[in-house]
Amino acid sequence: MPADQVSQAVPQSQIDDAARLLKEGKLVAFPTETVYGLGADASSVEALKRLYQVKGRPTDHPVIVHLADVAELSQWASTVPEVAYKLAEAFWPGPMTLILPKADHVLPQVTGGQNSVGLRIPNHPLALRLLQTFGGGVAAPSANRFGRLSPTSAEAVREGLGEDVDLVLDGGPCEVGIESTIISLLEEKPVILRPGMIDSSQIEKVLGISLAVPEPKHAEPESVRVPGALPSHYAPHTPMAVTSSENLIELFAEGMAIGRSQGILAFASTIESMKSNFGSSFYSALAYEAFITAPESADQYAQKLYDSLRKLDSLALHKILVEAVPGGSQWDGVRDRLARASAEQQ
Ligand code: TXA
Ligand code: MG
């Protein structure tokens, strides 16, 4: 069901309840177009304290403040450069977060003690209804425990957070599927801190300039203020490798020879070669479920990514083998999340 219809089916009384809970300092998980967020009143120290506890996240990592309207930007940022309005007009509501100098009142519990604040207007009718009804900024990290896969459905939120979340608004599966593109506007030139489905070429087109995209691999984990930039972030429990089609087939054959249960996320042509290479052994009951044919378009791939990894992760496999995705900026977000999900825990 499209997000609009899902939203229409949720009565205003439920949105009112959610807004009231937020005002009381409670935690409300809500759908966005990217992933589900775990919302707390961004102006309440108590609510933010609880948010960090439930998330299990170090307190010096900042959270994104979600807003209903561009008019609120200047309430949360001390200065709003023209480029912010240009990007806002092009991409909001949508999967983009802007890092701006914070306004005086913005709590250190939101900013992780930094002088900047992350702001975003999400594109999901339920999120927007909640934000409008609440009438303030809602701090919301992805609604998962620190370091785990972000949830893209209400069930995944409940599974991960259980009783620790006071209310989960169910807005159906997320349409984008990976977290927002984060753009820092603190320097003269915008910098992409976390790639997402709004890619560098789209941003360049809107701004008429070329962007510097830092390589997350080169970042020193200790110095990184973006938890998404820690190498082992967004990880399934099962060890995971991302590799070429050829190598994946070889690894699979090696694993099969020693009786290992393995999961595969690969494009159709690779799956086809495996079917013809391995014949009926490919279809053993467990193995069948553990094969996922990856969508060919970056948008569809991103939308299914966390759900696919979650599924494979639930099968208690030895290893998940993922076929590397194509080059090109539209795959940057997906490539980044795959790299993090497969990075060694360190
Ligand atoms: O799509 C999304 O962005 C989702 C949905 C719920 O909106 N939210 C999300 O939040 O992914 P979280 O907390 O899982 O990741 C937010 C990222 C973190 O890596 C955080 O460090 C970064 O945003 N961030 C927030 N404020 C920042 C700031 N002032 N400077 C640098 N990074 C910041
Ligand atoms: Mg997260």
XYZ file of C-alpha atoms and ligand atoms in Angstrom:
380
model
C 0.000 0.000 0.000
C 1.427 3.456 -0.840
C 2.482 5.593 2.127
C -0.375 8.072 1.536
C -3.020 5.396 1.926
C -1.276 3.925 4.953
C -1.254 7.361 6.536
C -4.929 7.991 5.788
C -5.798 4.772 7.590
C -4.163 6.042 10.802
C -6.708 8.120 12.784
C -5.720 11.565 14.059
C -6.353 10.317 17.598
C -3.332 8.026 17.278
C -1.173 10.893 16.036
C -2.424 12.999 18.945
C -1.450 10.215 21.360
C 1.998 9.996 19.793
C 2.512 13.769 20.061
C 1.350 13.720 23.686
C 3.774 10.899 24.515
C 6.615 12.900 22.966
C 5.629 15.920 25.086
C 5.761 13.662 28.169
C 9.339 12.705 27.351
C 8.451 9.275 25.945
C 9.920 7.584 22.870
C 7.828 7.170 19.729
C 9.080 5.222 16.738
C 7.753 6.552 13.452
C 8.160 5.779 9.751
C 10.172 7.981 7.443
C 10.844 7.375 3.775
C 14.414 6.219 4.611
C 14.216 4.077 7.747
C 12.136 4.138 10.943
C 13.215 6.770 13.449
C 13.160 6.560 17.244
C 11.711 9.931 18.148
C 12.188 12.027 21.269
C 11.432 15.671 22.082
C 14.583 17.462 20.900
C 14.079 20.160 23.543
C 13.908 17.813 26.540
C 17.092 16.724 28.313
C 15.220 13.880 30.017
C 13.753 12.540 26.785
C 17.148 12.659 25.090
C 18.751 10.849 28.007
C 16.240 8.027 27.652
C 16.786 7.991 23.881
C 20.523 7.431 24.278
C 19.934 4.728 26.875
C 17.541 2.780 24.698
C 19.680 3.208 21.612
C 22.776 2.133 23.546
C 24.640 4.902 21.821
C 27.651 6.862 23.092
C 26.462 10.298 24.235
C 28.931 12.269 22.135
C 27.264 11.150 18.902
C 24.794 13.717 17.589
C 21.217 12.995 16.508
C 19.236 14.475 13.637
C 16.393 16.879 14.463
C 13.328 16.289 12.299
C 11.177 19.255 11.331
C 7.850 19.711 9.536
C 8.634 22.849 7.578
C 11.552 24.810 6.085
C 10.369 27.864 8.015
C 11.677 26.135 11.175
C 15.254 25.938 9.851
C 16.183 29.330 11.245
C 14.886 28.320 14.692
C 17.418 25.482 14.886
C 20.347 26.885 12.907
C 22.111 30.137 13.810
C 22.781 30.935 10.172
C 21.132 29.439 7.129
C 23.167 29.959 3.956
C 21.464 30.378 0.612
C 22.730 26.970 -0.458
C 20.686 25.361 2.344
C 17.498 26.870 0.939
C 18.426 25.739 -2.553
C 18.937 22.167 -1.368
C 15.814 22.303 0.781
C 13.743 23.419 -2.147
C 15.108 20.678 -4.367
C 15.086 17.765 -1.929
C 12.788 18.397 1.062
C 10.681 16.775 2.240
C 13.114 13.992 1.423
C 16.087 11.773 2.258
C 18.593 14.568 2.964
C 20.036 15.901 6.233
C 21.769 19.273 6.403
C 24.453 20.024 8.977
C 24.326 23.700 9.954
C 25.717 25.859 12.760
C 23.392 25.310 15.713
C 21.146 27.932 17.264
C 21.955 28.858 20.894
C 19.117 26.904 22.512
C 19.955 23.588 20.813
C 20.899 21.151 23.569
C 24.345 19.540 23.708
C 22.513 16.193 24.052
C 21.298 16.736 20.475
C 24.567 17.904 18.988
C 26.914 15.598 20.872
C 28.504 18.750 22.246
C 29.354 20.140 18.813
C 28.503 23.581 17.463
C 26.472 22.157 14.615
C 23.084 20.512 14.249
C 21.694 18.007 11.742
C 18.253 18.927 10.358
C 15.866 17.043 8.106
C 12.302 17.206 6.804
C 11.321 13.597 6.120
C 9.056 12.637 3.266
C 6.503 10.365 4.863
C 2.927 11.554 5.429
C 2.746 9.961 8.900
C 6.034 11.531 9.980
C 4.872 14.914 8.726
C 1.528 14.595 10.512
C 3.347 13.698 13.717
C 5.789 16.597 13.382
C 3.007 19.078 12.622
C 0.886 17.898 15.524
C 3.843 17.867 17.914
C 4.826 21.337 16.777
C 8.539 21.128 17.577
C 11.760 19.393 16.639
C 11.889 15.620 17.042
C 15.319 14.104 17.599
C 15.370 10.726 15.884
C 18.176 8.316 15.187
C 17.308 5.160 13.294
C 15.130 2.978 15.548
C 17.676 0.216 16.116
C 20.216 -0.514 18.843
C 23.593 1.068 18.200
C 25.597 -0.667 15.480
C 22.776 -2.882 14.187
C 20.785 -2.778 10.968
C 18.332 0.087 10.652
C 14.663 -0.987 10.631
C 12.612 -0.467 7.483
C 9.344 -1.812 8.904
C 7.372 -1.435 12.132
C 7.923 -5.138 12.895
C 11.676 -4.710 12.651
C 11.449 -1.841 15.171
C 9.456 -3.932 17.631
C 11.778 -6.873 17.172
C 14.842 -4.759 17.887
C 13.604 -2.473 20.663
C 10.772 -4.439 22.277
C 9.211 -2.787 25.325
C 11.756 0.026 25.324
C 9.751 1.997 22.800
C 6.513 3.530 24.074
C 4.653 3.599 20.759
C 5.401 2.457 17.206
C 3.505 4.210 14.416
C 3.171 1.729 11.564
C 3.614 3.390 8.183
C 4.361 0.262 6.181
C 7.708 -0.545 4.566
C 10.071 2.400 3.970
C 10.254 3.476 0.336
C 13.904 4.579 0.206
C 15.300 1.948 2.560
C 18.686 3.416 3.552
C 19.429 6.457 5.703
C 19.438 10.017 4.404
C 22.319 11.654 2.562
C 24.071 13.896 5.097
C 25.504 17.136 3.720
C 27.629 19.407 5.859
C 27.250 23.097 5.061
C 29.766 24.187 7.688
C 32.613 24.773 5.239
C 32.667 26.919 2.174
C 31.952 23.924 -0.023
C 29.225 21.395 0.841
C 30.610 17.991 1.880
C 28.759 14.697 1.799
C 29.343 13.079 5.211
C 27.161 10.048 4.527
C 26.102 9.047 1.000
C 22.477 8.149 0.415
C 19.942 7.930 -2.372
C 20.225 11.626 -3.140
C 23.613 11.284 -4.772
C 26.471 13.657 -5.488
C 25.508 14.162 -9.122
C 21.974 15.272 -8.187
C 23.352 17.691 -5.602
C 25.946 19.026 -8.029
C 23.253 19.618 -10.584
C 21.145 21.653 -8.193
C 24.077 23.703 -6.908
C 26.021 23.958 -10.145
C 29.313 22.988 -8.442
C 31.375 19.837 -7.948
C 31.525 18.176 -4.548
C 34.258 16.568 -2.511
C 33.151 13.126 -1.285
C 35.335 11.855 1.567
C 36.183 8.138 1.526
C 34.743 6.663 4.738
C 37.489 4.014 4.793
C 40.140 6.656 5.342
C 38.436 8.047 8.403
C 39.964 7.291 11.800
C 37.212 5.721 13.932
C 38.304 7.590 17.086
C 38.062 10.963 15.423
C 34.761 10.328 13.730
C 31.705 12.171 15.001
C 29.325 10.497 12.610
C 28.560 7.018 14.013
C 27.523 6.061 10.522
C 31.173 6.552 9.650
C 32.446 3.870 12.017
C 33.551 0.989 9.792
C 31.440 -1.738 11.432
C 28.190 0.206 11.568
C 24.874 -1.158 10.217
C 26.022 -4.762 10.629
C 24.213 -8.083 10.657
C 25.414 -10.645 13.250
C 26.454 -13.115 10.546
C 29.882 -12.511 8.985
C 29.440 -10.989 5.574
C 31.672 -10.597 2.524
C 31.118 -8.351 -0.483
C 32.855 -9.596 -3.591
C 32.772 -9.975 -7.374
C 30.438 -12.467 -9.020
C 33.310 -14.751 -9.954
C 34.822 -14.741 -6.501
C 31.450 -15.193 -4.863
C 30.816 -18.369 -6.861
C 34.255 -19.654 -5.893
C 33.747 -18.886 -2.199
C 30.352 -20.533 -2.329
C 31.815 -23.693 -3.850
C 34.543 -23.808 -1.189
C 32.010 -23.387 1.594
C 29.687 -25.983 0.108
C 32.536 -28.506 -0.079
C 32.974 -28.329 3.688
C 29.246 -28.290 4.433
C 28.892 -24.641 5.383
C 25.483 -22.971 5.280
C 25.777 -19.777 3.290
C 23.485 -16.946 2.281
C 23.691 -15.166 -1.043
C 22.569 -11.725 -2.160
C 23.487 -11.504 -5.826
C 22.246 -10.285 -9.178
C 20.199 -12.576 -11.419
C 23.022 -13.481 -13.787
C 25.171 -14.730 -10.900
C 22.291 -16.724 -9.440
C 21.713 -18.237 -12.900
C 25.371 -19.276 -13.207
C 25.211 -20.843 -9.776
C 22.103 -22.806 -10.677
C 23.824 -24.245 -13.704
C 27.138 -24.815 -11.861
C 25.774 -26.472 -8.771
C 22.573 -28.110 -10.015
C 20.245 -29.626 -7.428
C 22.514 -29.017 -4.426
C 21.732 -25.335 -4.940
C 18.137 -26.063 -3.958
C 18.597 -27.674 -0.560
C 15.754 -26.456 1.650
C 17.757 -23.971 3.724
C 19.932 -22.812 0.878
C 16.899 -21.928 -1.202
C 15.636 -19.430 1.352
C 19.148 -18.129 1.746
C 19.379 -16.972 -1.870
C 18.091 -13.515 -2.639
C 18.118 -12.145 -6.172
C 19.200 -8.522 -5.942
C 17.162 -5.883 -7.789
C 19.011 -4.370 -10.765
C 18.206 -0.726 -10.012
C 19.915 1.153 -7.173
C 16.584 2.505 -5.889
C 15.015 -0.909 -5.610
C 18.186 -2.437 -4.226
C 18.356 0.182 -1.458
C 14.704 -0.301 -0.634
C 15.193 -4.025 -0.050
C 18.737 -3.968 1.354
C 18.208 -4.012 5.132
C 15.228 -6.299 4.877
C 17.266 -8.768 2.811
C 20.201 -8.670 5.224
C 17.832 -9.060 8.169
C 16.288 -12.127 6.532
C 19.652 -13.716 5.786
C 20.864 -12.830 9.274
C 17.937 -14.679 10.847
C 18.905 -18.001 9.243
C 21.945 -18.678 11.473
C 24.250 -19.071 8.496
C 28.015 -19.336 8.551
C 28.448 -16.507 6.154
C 26.556 -14.099 3.916
C 28.099 -13.589 0.477
C 27.041 -10.420 -1.307
C 27.828 -9.578 -4.919
C 29.499 -6.193 -5.271
C 27.228 -3.533 -6.781
C 28.037 -1.481 -9.892
C 30.045 1.750 -9.843
C 28.347 5.105 -10.415
C 27.122 7.701 -7.942
C 23.566 6.370 -7.775
C 25.015 3.266 -6.072
C 27.176 5.249 -3.573
C 24.718 4.901 -0.693
C 24.217 1.171 -1.199
C 27.947 0.559 -1.679
C 28.677 2.468 1.522
C 26.155 0.454 3.594
C 27.428 -2.846 2.185
C 31.007 -1.884 3.040
C 30.041 -1.050 6.611
C 27.892 -4.134 7.049
C 30.784 -6.326 5.952
C 33.518 -4.516 7.901
C 35.110 -6.478 10.732
C 33.814 -5.502 14.177
C 36.721 -3.488 15.558
O 17.471 8.804 7.249
C 17.921 9.151 8.335
O 18.788 10.039 8.448
C 17.371 8.466 9.578
C 15.893 8.828 9.714
C 15.285 8.301 10.995
O 15.739 10.208 9.615
N 18.086 8.830 10.746
C 19.339 8.385 10.990
O 19.809 8.767 12.228
O 19.971 7.691 10.230
P 21.104 8.153 12.897
O 21.193 8.791 14.235
O 21.050 6.678 12.848
O 22.236 8.729 12.030
C 22.356 10.126 11.987
C 23.721 10.538 11.581
C 24.727 10.102 12.588
O 25.769 9.479 11.893
C 25.119 11.406 13.252
O 26.420 11.398 13.750
C 24.960 12.385 12.123
O 23.774 11.966 11.536
N 24.827 13.737 12.639
C 23.818 14.285 13.318
N 24.096 15.544 13.681
C 25.337 15.801 13.243
C 26.230 16.914 13.301
N 25.881 18.014 13.938
N 27.429 16.802 12.714
C 27.802 15.676 12.079
N 27.019 14.584 11.977
C 25.808 14.645 12.555
Mg 21.549 4.742 12.616
